[in-house]
Coordinates of C-alpha atoms in Angstrom, one line a residue:
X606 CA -12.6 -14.2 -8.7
X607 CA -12.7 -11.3 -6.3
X608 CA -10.2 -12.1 -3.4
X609 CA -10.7 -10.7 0.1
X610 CA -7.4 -9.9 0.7
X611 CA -7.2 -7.0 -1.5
X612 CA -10.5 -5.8 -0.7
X613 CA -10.6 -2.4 1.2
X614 CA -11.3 -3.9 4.4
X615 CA -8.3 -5.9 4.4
X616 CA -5.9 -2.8 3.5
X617 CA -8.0 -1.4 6.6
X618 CA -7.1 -4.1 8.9
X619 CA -3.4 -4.7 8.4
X620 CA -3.2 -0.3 9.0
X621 CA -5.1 -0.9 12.2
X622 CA -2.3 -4.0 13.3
X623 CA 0.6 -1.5 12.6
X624 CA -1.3 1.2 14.8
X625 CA -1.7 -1.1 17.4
X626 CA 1.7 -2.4 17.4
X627 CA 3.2 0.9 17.2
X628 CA 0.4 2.2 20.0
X629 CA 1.8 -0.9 22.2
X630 CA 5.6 1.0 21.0
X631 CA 6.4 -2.7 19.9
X632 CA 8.3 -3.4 16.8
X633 CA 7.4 -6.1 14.5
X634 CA 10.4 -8.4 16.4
X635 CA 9.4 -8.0 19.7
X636 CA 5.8 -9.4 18.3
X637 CA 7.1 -12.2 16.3
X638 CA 9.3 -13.1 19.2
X639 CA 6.1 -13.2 21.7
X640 CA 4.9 -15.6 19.2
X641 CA 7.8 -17.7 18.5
X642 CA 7.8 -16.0 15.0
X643 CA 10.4 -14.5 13.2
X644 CA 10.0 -11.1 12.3
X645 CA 8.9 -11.5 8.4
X646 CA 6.0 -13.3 9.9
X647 CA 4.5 -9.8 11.2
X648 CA 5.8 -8.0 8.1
X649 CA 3.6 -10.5 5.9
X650 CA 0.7 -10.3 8.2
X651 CA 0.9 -6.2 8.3
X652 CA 1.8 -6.3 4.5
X653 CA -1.3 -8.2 3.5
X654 CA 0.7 -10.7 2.1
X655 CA -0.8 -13.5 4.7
X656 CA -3.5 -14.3 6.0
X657 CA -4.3 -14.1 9.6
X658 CA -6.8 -17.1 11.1
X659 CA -8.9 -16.8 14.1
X660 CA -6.0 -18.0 16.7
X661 CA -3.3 -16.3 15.0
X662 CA -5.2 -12.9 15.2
X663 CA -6.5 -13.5 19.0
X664 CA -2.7 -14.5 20.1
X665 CA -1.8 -10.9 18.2
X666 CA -4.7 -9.1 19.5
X667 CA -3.5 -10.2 23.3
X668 CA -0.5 -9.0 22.9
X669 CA -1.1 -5.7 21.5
X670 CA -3.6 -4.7 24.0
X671 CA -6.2 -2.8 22.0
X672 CA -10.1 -3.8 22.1
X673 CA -11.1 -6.1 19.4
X674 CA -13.3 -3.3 17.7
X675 CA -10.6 -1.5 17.0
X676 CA -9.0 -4.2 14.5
X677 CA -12.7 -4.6 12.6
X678 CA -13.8 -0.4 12.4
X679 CA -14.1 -0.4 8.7
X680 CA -16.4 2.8 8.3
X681 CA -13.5 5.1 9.3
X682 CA -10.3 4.9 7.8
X683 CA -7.7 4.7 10.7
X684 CA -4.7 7.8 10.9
X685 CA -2.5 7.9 7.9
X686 CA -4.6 5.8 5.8
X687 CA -4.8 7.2 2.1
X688 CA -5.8 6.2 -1.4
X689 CA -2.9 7.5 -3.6
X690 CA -4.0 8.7 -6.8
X691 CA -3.0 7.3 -9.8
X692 CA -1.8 9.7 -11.8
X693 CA 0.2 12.7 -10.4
X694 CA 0.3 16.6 -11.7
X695 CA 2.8 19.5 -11.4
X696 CA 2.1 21.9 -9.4
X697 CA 2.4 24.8 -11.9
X698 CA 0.1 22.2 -14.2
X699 CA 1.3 21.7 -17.5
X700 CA 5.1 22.4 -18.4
X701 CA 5.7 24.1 -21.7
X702 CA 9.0 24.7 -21.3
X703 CA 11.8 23.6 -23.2
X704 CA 15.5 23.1 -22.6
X705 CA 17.6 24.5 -25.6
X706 CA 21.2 22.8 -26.3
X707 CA 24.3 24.7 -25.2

C-alpha cells in the first residue's frame, strides 16, 4: 500500500518547514519550545518521520511566519532540494588501474 508520507510531496513539504524555520533564523528548539515540544518533535516532523495534523501544522505555520502557499507549492522544488542518484561514477569514468605489491 502506497503511503503518503514517502511520496514526493511529502519530501517537498518537510524541505519547505526547514526553509521556513531557517527563513524565520529559528532552530528546531526555539520551535519546539513555542510549542511546548521538545526539540526531537521538530526533527521528526522535518525528518518525515511524523506526521503533521491540521492543528499541529497551523500552530507551526504561525510561528514561522511564511504564507500558507508556501508549505503546499509542489510544482517547484524549493532551494536545495535534489534527487540523489543512485549509483555514482568517477570522474575520469572507469578505473583500469592497478596497484602492484611492493
Amino acid at each position: 500500500m502506497f503511503k503518503s508520507i514517502h511520496s514526493r510531496e511529502a519530501k517537498i513539504f518537510c524541505k519547505n518547514l526547514i526553509a521556513a524555520r531557517k527563513d524565520a533564523d529559528l532552530t528546531q528548539f526555539e520551535v519546539a519550545m513555542r510549542l511546548g515540544q521538545p526539540q526531537s518533535y521538530i526533527s521528526k516532523i522535518e525528518s518525515g518521520e511524523r506526521r503533521l495534523d491540521v492543528i499541529e501544522f497551523w500552530r507551526i505555520y504561525k510561528i514561522l511566519g511564511k504564507s500558507f502557499d508556501f508549505f503546499f507549492h509542489f510544482d517547484e522544488k524549493p532551494e536545495g532540494f535534489e534527487k540523489k542518484s543512485k549509483t555514482l561514477k568517477a570522474a575520469s569514468g572507469k578505473r583500469k588501474k592497478k596497484f602492484s605489491k611492493s
